[in-house]
Short mmCIF file of C-alpha atoms in Angstrom, two decimals:
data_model
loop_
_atom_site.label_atom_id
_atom_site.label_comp_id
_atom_site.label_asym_id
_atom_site.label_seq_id
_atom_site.Cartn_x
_atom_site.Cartn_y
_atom_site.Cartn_z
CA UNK A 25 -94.34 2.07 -13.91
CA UNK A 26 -93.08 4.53 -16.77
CA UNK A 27 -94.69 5.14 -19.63
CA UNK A 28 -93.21 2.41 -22.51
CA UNK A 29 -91.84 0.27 -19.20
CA UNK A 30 -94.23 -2.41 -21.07
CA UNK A 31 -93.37 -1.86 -24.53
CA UNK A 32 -92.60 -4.80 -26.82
CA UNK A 33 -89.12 -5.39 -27.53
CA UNK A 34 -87.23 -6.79 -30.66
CA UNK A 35 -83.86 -8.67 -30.31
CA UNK A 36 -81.01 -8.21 -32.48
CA UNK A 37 -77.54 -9.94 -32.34
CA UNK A 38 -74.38 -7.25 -33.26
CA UNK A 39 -71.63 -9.25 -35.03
CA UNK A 40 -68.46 -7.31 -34.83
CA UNK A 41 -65.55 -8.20 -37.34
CA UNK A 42 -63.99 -5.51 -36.83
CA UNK A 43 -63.06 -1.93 -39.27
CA UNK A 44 -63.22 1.86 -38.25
CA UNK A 45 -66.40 2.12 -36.20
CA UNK A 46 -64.82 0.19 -33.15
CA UNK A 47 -60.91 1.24 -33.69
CA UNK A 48 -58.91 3.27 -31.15
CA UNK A 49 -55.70 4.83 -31.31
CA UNK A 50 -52.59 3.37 -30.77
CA UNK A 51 -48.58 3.29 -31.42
CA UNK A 52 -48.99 2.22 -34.73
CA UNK A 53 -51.77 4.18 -35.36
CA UNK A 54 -55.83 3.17 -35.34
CA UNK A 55 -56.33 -0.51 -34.68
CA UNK A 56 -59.84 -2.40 -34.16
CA UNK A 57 -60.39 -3.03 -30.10
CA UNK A 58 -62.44 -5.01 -28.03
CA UNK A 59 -65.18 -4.11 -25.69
CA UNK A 60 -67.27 -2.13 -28.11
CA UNK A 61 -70.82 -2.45 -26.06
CA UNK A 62 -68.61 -1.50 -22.58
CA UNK A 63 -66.58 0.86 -24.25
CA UNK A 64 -68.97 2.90 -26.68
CA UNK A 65 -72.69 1.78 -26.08
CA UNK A 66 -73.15 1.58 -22.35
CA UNK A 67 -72.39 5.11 -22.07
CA UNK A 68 -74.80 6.40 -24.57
CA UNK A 69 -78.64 6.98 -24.09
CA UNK A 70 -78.96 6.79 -27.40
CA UNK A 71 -78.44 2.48 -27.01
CA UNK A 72 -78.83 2.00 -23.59
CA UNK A 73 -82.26 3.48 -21.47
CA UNK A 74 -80.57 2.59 -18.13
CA UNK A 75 -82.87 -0.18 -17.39
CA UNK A 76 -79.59 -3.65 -17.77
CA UNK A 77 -81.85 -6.00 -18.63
CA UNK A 78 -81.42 -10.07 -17.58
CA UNK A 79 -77.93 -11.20 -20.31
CA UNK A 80 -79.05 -12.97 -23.09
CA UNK A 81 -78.18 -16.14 -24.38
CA UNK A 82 -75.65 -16.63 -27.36
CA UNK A 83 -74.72 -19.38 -29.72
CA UNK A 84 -70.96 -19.39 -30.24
CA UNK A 85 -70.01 -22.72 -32.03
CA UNK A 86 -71.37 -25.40 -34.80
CA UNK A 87 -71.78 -27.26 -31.74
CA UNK A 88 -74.58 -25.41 -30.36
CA UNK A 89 -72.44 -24.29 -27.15
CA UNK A 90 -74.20 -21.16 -25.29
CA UNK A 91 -72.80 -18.24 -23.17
CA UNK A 92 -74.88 -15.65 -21.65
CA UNK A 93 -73.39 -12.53 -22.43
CA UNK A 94 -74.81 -8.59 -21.30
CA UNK A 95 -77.35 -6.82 -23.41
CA UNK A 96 -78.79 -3.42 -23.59
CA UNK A 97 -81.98 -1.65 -24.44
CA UNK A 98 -82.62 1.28 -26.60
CA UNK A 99 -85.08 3.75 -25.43
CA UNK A 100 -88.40 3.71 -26.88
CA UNK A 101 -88.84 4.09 -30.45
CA UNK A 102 -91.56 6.09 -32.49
CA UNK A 103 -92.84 3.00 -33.08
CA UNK A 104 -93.56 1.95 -30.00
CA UNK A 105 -91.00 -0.70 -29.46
CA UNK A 106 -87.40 -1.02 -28.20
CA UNK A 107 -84.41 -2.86 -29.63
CA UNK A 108 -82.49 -5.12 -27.10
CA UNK A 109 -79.54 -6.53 -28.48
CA UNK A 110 -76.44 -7.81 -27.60
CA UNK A 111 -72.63 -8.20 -29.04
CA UNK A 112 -70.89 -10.68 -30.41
CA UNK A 113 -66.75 -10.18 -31.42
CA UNK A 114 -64.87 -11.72 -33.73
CA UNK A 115 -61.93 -13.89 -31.73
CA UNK A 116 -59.82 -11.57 -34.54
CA UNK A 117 -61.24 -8.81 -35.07
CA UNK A 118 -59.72 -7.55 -38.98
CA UNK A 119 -58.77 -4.27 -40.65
CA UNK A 120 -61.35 -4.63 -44.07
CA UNK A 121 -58.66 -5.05 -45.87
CA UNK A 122 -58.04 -8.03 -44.27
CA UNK A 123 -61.04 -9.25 -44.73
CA UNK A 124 -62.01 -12.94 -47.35
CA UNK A 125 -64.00 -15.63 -48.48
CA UNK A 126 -63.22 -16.83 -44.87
CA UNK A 127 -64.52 -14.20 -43.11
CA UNK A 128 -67.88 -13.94 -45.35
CA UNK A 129 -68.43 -17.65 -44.00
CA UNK A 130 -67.51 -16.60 -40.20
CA UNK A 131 -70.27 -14.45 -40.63
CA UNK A 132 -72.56 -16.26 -42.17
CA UNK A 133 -72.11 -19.35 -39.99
CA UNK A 134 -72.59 -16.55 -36.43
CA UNK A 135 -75.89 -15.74 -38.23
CA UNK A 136 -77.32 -19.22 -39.23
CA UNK A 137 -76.18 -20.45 -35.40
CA UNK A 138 -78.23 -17.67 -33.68
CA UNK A 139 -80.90 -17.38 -36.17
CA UNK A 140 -84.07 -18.62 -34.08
CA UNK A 141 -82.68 -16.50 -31.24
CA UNK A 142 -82.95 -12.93 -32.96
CA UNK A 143 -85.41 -11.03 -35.13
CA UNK A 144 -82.24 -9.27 -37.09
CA UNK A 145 -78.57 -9.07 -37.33
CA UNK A 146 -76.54 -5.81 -37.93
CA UNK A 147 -72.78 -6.73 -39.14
CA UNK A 148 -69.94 -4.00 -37.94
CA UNK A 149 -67.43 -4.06 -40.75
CA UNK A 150 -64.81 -1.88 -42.14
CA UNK A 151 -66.02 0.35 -45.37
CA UNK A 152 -62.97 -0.83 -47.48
CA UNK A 153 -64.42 -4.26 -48.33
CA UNK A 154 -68.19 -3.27 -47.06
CA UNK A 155 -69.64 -3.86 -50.71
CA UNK A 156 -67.82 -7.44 -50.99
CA UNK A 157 -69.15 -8.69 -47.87
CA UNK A 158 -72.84 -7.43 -48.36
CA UNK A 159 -72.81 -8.77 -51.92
CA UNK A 160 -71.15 -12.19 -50.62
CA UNK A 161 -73.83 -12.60 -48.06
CA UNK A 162 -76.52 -11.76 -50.27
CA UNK A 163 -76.03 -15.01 -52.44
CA UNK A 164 -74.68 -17.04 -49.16
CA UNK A 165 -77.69 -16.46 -47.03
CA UNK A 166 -80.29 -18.84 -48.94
CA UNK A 167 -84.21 -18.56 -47.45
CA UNK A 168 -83.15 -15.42 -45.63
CA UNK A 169 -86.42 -13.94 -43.91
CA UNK A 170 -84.60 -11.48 -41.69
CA UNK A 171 -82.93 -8.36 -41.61
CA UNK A 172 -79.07 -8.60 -41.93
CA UNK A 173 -77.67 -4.95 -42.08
CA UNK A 174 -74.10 -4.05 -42.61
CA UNK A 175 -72.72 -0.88 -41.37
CA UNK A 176 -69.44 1.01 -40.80
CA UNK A 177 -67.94 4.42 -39.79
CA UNK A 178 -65.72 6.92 -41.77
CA UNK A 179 -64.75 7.49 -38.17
CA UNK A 180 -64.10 5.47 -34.83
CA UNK A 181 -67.43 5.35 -32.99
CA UNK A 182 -65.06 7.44 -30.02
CA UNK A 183 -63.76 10.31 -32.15
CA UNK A 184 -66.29 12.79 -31.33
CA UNK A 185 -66.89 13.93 -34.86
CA UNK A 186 -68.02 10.61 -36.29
CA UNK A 187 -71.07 8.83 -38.04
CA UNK A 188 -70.58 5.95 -36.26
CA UNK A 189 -73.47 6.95 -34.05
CA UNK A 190 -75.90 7.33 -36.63
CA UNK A 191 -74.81 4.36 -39.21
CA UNK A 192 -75.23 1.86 -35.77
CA UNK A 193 -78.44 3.33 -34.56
CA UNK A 194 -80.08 3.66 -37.74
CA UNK A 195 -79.29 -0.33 -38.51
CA UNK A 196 -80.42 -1.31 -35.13
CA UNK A 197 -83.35 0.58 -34.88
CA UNK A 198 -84.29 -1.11 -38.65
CA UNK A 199 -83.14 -4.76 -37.83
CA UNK A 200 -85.50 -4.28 -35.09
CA UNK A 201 -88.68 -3.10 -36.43
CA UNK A 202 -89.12 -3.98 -39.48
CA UNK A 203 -89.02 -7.14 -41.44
CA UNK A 204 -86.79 -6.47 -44.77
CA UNK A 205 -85.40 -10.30 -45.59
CA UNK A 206 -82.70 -9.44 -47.31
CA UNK A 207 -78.78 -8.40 -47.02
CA UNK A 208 -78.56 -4.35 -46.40
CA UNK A 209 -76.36 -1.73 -46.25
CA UNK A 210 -76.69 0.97 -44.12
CA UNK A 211 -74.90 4.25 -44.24
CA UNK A 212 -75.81 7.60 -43.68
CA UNK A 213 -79.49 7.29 -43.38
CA UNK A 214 -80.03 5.23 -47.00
CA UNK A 215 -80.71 1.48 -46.70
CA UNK A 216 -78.94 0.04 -50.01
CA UNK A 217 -79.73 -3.55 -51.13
CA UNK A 218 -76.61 -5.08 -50.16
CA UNK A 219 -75.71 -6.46 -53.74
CA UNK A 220 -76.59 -3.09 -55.02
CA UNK A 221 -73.72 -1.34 -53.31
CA UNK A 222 -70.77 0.24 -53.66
CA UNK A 223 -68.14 2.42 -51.70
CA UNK A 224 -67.81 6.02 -53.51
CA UNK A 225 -65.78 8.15 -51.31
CA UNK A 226 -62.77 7.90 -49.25
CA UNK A 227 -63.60 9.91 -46.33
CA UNK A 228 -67.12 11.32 -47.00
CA UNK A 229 -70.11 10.00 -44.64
CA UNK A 230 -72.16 9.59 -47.85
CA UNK A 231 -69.54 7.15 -48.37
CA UNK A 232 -71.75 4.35 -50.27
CA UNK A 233 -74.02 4.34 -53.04
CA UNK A 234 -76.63 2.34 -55.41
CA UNK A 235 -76.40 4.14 -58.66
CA UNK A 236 -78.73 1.25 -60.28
CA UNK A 237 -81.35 0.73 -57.94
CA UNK A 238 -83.32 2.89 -55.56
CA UNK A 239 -82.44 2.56 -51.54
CA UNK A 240 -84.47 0.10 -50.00
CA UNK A 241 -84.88 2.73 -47.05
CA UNK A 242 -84.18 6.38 -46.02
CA UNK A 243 -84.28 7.31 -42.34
CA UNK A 244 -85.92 11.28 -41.69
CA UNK A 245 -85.90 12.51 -38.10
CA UNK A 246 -89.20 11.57 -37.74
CA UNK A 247 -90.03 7.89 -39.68
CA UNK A 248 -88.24 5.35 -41.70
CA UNK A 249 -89.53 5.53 -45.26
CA UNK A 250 -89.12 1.97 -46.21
CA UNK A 251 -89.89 1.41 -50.30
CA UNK A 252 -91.61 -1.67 -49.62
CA UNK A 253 -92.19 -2.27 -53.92
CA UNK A 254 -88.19 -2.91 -54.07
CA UNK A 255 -87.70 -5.19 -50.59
CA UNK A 256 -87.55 -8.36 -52.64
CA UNK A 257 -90.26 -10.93 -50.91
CA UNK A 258 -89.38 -14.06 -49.13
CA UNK A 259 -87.40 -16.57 -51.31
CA UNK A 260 -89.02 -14.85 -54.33
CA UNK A 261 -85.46 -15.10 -56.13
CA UNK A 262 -85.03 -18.85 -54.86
CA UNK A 263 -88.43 -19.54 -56.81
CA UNK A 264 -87.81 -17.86 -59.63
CA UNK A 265 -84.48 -19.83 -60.21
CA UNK A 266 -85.78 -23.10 -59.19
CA UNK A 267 -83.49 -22.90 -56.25
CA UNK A 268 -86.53 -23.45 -53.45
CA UNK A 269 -85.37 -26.03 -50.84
CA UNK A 270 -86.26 -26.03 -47.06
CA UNK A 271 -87.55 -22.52 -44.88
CA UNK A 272 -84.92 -22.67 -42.88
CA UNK A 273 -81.89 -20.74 -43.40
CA UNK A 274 -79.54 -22.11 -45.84
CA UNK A 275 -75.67 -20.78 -46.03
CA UNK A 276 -73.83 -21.34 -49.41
CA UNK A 277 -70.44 -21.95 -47.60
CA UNK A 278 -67.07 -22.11 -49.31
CA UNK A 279 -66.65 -19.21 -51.79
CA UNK A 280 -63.54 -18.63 -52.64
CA UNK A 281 -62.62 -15.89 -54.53
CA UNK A 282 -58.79 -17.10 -55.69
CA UNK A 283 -60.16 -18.58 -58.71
CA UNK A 284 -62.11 -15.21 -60.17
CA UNK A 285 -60.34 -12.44 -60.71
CA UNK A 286 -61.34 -8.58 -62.03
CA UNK A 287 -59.48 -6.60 -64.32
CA UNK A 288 -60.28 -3.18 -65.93
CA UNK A 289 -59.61 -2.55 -69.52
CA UNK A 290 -57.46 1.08 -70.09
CA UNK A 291 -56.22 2.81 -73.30
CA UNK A 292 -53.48 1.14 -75.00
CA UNK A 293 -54.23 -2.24 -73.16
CA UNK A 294 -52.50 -5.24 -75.41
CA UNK A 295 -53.62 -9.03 -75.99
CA UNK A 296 -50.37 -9.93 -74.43
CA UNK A 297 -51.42 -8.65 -71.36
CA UNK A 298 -54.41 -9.35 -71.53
CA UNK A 299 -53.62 -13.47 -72.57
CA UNK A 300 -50.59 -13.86 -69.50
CA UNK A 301 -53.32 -13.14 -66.88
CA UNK A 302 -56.30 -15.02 -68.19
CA UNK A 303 -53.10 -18.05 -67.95
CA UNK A 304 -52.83 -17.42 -64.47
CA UNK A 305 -52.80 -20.96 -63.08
CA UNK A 306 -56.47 -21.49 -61.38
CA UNK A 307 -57.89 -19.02 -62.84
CA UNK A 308 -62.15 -19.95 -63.65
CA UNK A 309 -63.65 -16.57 -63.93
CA UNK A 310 -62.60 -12.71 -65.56
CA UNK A 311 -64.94 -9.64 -63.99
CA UNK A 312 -63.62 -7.65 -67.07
CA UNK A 313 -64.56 -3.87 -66.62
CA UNK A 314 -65.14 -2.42 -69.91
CA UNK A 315 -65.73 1.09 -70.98
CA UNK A 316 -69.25 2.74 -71.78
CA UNK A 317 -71.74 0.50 -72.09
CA UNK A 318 -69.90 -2.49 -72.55
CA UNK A 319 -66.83 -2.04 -75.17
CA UNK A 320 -62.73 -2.50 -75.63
CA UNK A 321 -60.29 -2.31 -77.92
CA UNK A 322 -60.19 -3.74 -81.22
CA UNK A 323 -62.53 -5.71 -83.88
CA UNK A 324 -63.97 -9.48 -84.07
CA UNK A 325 -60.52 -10.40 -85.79
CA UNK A 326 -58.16 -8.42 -83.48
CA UNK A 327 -55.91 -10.27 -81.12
CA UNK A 328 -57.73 -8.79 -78.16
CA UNK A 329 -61.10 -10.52 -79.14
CA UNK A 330 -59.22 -13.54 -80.34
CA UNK A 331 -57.69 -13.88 -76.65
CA UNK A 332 -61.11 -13.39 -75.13
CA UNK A 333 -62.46 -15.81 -77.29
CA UNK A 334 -59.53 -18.59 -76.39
CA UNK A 335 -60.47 -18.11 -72.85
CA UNK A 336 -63.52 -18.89 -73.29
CA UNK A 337 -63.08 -21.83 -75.02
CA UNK A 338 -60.75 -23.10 -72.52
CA UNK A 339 -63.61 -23.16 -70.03
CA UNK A 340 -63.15 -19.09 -68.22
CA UNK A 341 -66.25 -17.86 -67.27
CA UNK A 342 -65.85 -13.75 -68.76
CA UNK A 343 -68.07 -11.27 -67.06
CA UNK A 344 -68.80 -7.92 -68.98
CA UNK A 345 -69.90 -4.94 -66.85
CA UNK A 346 -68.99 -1.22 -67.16
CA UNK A 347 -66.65 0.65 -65.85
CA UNK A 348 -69.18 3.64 -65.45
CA UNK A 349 -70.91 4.00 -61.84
CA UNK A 350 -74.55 3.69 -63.26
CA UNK A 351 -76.32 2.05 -66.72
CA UNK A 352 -75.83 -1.32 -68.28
CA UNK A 353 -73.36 -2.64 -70.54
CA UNK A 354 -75.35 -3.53 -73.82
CA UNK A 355 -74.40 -5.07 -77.23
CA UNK A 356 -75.92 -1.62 -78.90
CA UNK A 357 -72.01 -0.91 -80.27
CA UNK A 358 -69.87 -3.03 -82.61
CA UNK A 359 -67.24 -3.31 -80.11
CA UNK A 360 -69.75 -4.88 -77.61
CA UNK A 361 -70.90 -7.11 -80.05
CA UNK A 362 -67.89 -8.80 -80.56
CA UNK A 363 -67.42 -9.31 -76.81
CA UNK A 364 -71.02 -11.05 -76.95
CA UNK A 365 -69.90 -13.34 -79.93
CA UNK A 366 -66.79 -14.30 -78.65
CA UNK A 367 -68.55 -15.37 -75.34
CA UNK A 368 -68.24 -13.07 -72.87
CA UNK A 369 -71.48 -12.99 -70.69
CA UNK A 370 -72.94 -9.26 -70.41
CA UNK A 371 -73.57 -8.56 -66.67
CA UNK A 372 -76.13 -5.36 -67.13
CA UNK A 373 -76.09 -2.91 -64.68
CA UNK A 374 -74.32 -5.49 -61.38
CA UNK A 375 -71.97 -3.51 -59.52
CA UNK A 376 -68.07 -5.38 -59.82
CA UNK A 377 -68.07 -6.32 -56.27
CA UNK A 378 -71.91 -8.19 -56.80
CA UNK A 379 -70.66 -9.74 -60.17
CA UNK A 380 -66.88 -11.04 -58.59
CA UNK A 381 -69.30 -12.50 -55.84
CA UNK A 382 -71.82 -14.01 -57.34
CA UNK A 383 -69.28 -15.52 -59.80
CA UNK A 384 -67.38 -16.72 -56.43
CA UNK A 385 -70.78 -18.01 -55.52
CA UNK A 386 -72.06 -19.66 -58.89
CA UNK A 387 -68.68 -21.49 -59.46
CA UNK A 388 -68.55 -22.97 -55.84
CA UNK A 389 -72.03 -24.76 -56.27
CA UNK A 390 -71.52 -28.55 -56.18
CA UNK A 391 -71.64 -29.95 -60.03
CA UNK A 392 -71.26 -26.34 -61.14
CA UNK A 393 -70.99 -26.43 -65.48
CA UNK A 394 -68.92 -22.85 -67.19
CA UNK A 395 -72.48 -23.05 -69.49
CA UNK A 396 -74.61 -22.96 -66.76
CA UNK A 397 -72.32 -21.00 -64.49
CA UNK A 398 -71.81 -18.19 -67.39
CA UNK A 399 -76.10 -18.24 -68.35
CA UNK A 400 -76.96 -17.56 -64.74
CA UNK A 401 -74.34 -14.07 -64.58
CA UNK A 402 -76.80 -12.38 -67.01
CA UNK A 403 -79.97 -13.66 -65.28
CA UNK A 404 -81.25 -12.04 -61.62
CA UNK A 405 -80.71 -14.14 -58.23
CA UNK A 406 -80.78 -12.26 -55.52
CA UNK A 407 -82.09 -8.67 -57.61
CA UNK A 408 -78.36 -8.08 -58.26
CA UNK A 409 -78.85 -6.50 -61.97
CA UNK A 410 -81.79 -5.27 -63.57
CA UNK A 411 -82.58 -7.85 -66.38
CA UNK A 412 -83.00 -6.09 -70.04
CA UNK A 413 -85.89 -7.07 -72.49
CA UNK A 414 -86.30 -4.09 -74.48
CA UNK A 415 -84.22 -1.55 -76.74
CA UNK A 416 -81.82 0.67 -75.60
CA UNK A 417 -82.99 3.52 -77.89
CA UNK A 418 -86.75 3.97 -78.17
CA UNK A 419 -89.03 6.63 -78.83
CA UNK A 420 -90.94 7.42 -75.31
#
């Protein structure tokens, strides 16, 4: 026997859906492919320690059906433990781009299926939509009390200058050992609260960032530094809003994203613009990305606010948060202040992707009201926005 050949072992499902970390080339350029534990984790000793353990056993339908499908084993951590995990594909698997309210609930439904089976998920997933996703699952996944991790690549997991390698490992090697229940994202050795998120460069592998919040994690070369204060506890946010049903998982299906919309408010913006898309037909809820800390064009009498203000009335839930990476929109300037009288809900410091979600999410909830729907954007659920109690400007 080797030394560790008895070591306990943690069992993580992979979900692929696709995006950069498992494309290869082709005619018409890089395109997601199959076969990513054959093709680009058997081979490396990094996620497989040569030992081929027994398959394991997969659920792969509402109906409970089971297939036994190869899994791997990382060597031994500095922990003491190893990760054994297996893969799981999307039938399709999608550019991000490509990538909905129907996806979000592919996912979602893969984890709740297989969710006595593994200690943790990690989600592959193009960086284009990354932020959606991990915002949409952070509000789906109700009574969560496991890791779910999504990571990506600024690079195909083959190319050989790439951070697949590192993104995958580090989420495995965390879904595995240690028990964060919440909705992650994991890039370049920072574990972000998913809802929290947001992509900041195009090609960079610091590609992702939480300008509002802390990471949840960073990875060193010897020990994961895990900021246990921030991991929010289990179903804490469920209790706080009232929300606390049954232990097991819970998945807030059908969001749909057609009826909310975002739109970001730019120098010289009129009403008229402003008033033809909040008629769009369908239309129930405005992300409206203001400047500063909250402000747009124009005074309590000027069409702008007047348009605003009609929407509101007419039952469209209008979402206030900054155009500005980090800080809060606040009512602190006259402009603001008018937004906050006409109706617009302030959404502090949420990221747009976490406030277009959890909009998505609020307005899908069976009986939803726009009062109730519009009360609960300013107030925390799943530690999406920090809430505000005090003054903006105070002596320290």
């Amino acid at each position: 026997m080797t030394l560790g050949d008895d070591a306990p072992e943690s069992r993580v499902l992979i979900v692929v859906t696709g995006g950069t970390i498992c494309m290869q080339p082709s005619e018409d350029g890089l395109v997601p492919a199959r076969g990513f534990l054959k093709q680009c984790l058997g081979p490396r000793p990094s996620f497989n320690d040569g030992s081929y353990p027994e398959p394991l056993e997969i659920i792969t339908s509402p109906q409970g059906h089971r297939k036994a499908v190869q899994s791997l084993r990382t060597p031994l951590s500095s922990y003491g433990r190893r990760v054994r995990y297996c893969v799981l594909e999307f039938d399709d698997l999608l550019d991000s781009s490509s990538v909905d309210a129907r996806s979000w609930d592919q996912i979602a439904r893969i984890i709740q299926q297989n969710y006595a089976l593994f200690a943790g998920f990690v989600v592959l997933h193009g960086t284009d939509s990354l932020a959606y996703t991990s915002s949409a699952l952070s509000f789906m996944l109700q009574n969560l009390a496991k890791p779910v991790i999504l990571t990506g690549a600024q690079a195909p997991m083959m190319m050989l200058q790439s951070d697949a390698h590192d993104n995958l490992l580090g989420s495995l090697v965390i879904a595995g050992h240690f028990a964060i229940p919440e909705v992650c994202l994991y890039f370049n050795f920072k574990l972000l609260r998913g809802n929290r998120a947001t992509k900041v460069a195009t090609d960079d592998f610091d590609a992702f960032a939480s300008p509002n919040m802390l990471p949840l994690a960073t990875v060193s070369s010897s020990r994961t530094h895990v900021r246990w204060n921030l991991v929010l506890r289990r179903r804490t946010a469920e209790m706080r809003n009232g929300e606390a049903g049954e232990e097991k998982l819970q998945v807030q299906s059908e969001l749909d994203t057609a009826p909310v919309a975002c739109l970001r408010v730019f120098p010289g913006m009129t009403a008229q613009m402003v008033d033809l898309f909040l008629h769009t037909e369908g239309l129930r809820g405005l992300i409206l990305e203001t400047f500063g800390s909250g402000n747009t064009p124009g005074g309590p009498d000027s069409p702008f606010t007047r348009v605003l203000a009609d929407a509101v009335s007419r039952g469209i839930v209008i979402v206030n948060v900054s155009q500005c990476l980090s800080g809060s929109v606040s009512s602190i300037y006259a402009p603001a202040m008018t937004l906050q009288r006409a109706g617009v809900t302030f959404g502090q410091d949420m990221t747009t992707e976490a406030a277009l979600t959890k909009l998505a999410y609020l307005l899908a909830q069976p009986g939803a009201e726009v009062e109730g729907v519009a009360e609960k954007m300013s107030v925390d659920v799943k530690g999406e926005l920090t809430e505000r109690t005090g003054t903006f400007f105070e002596h320290p």
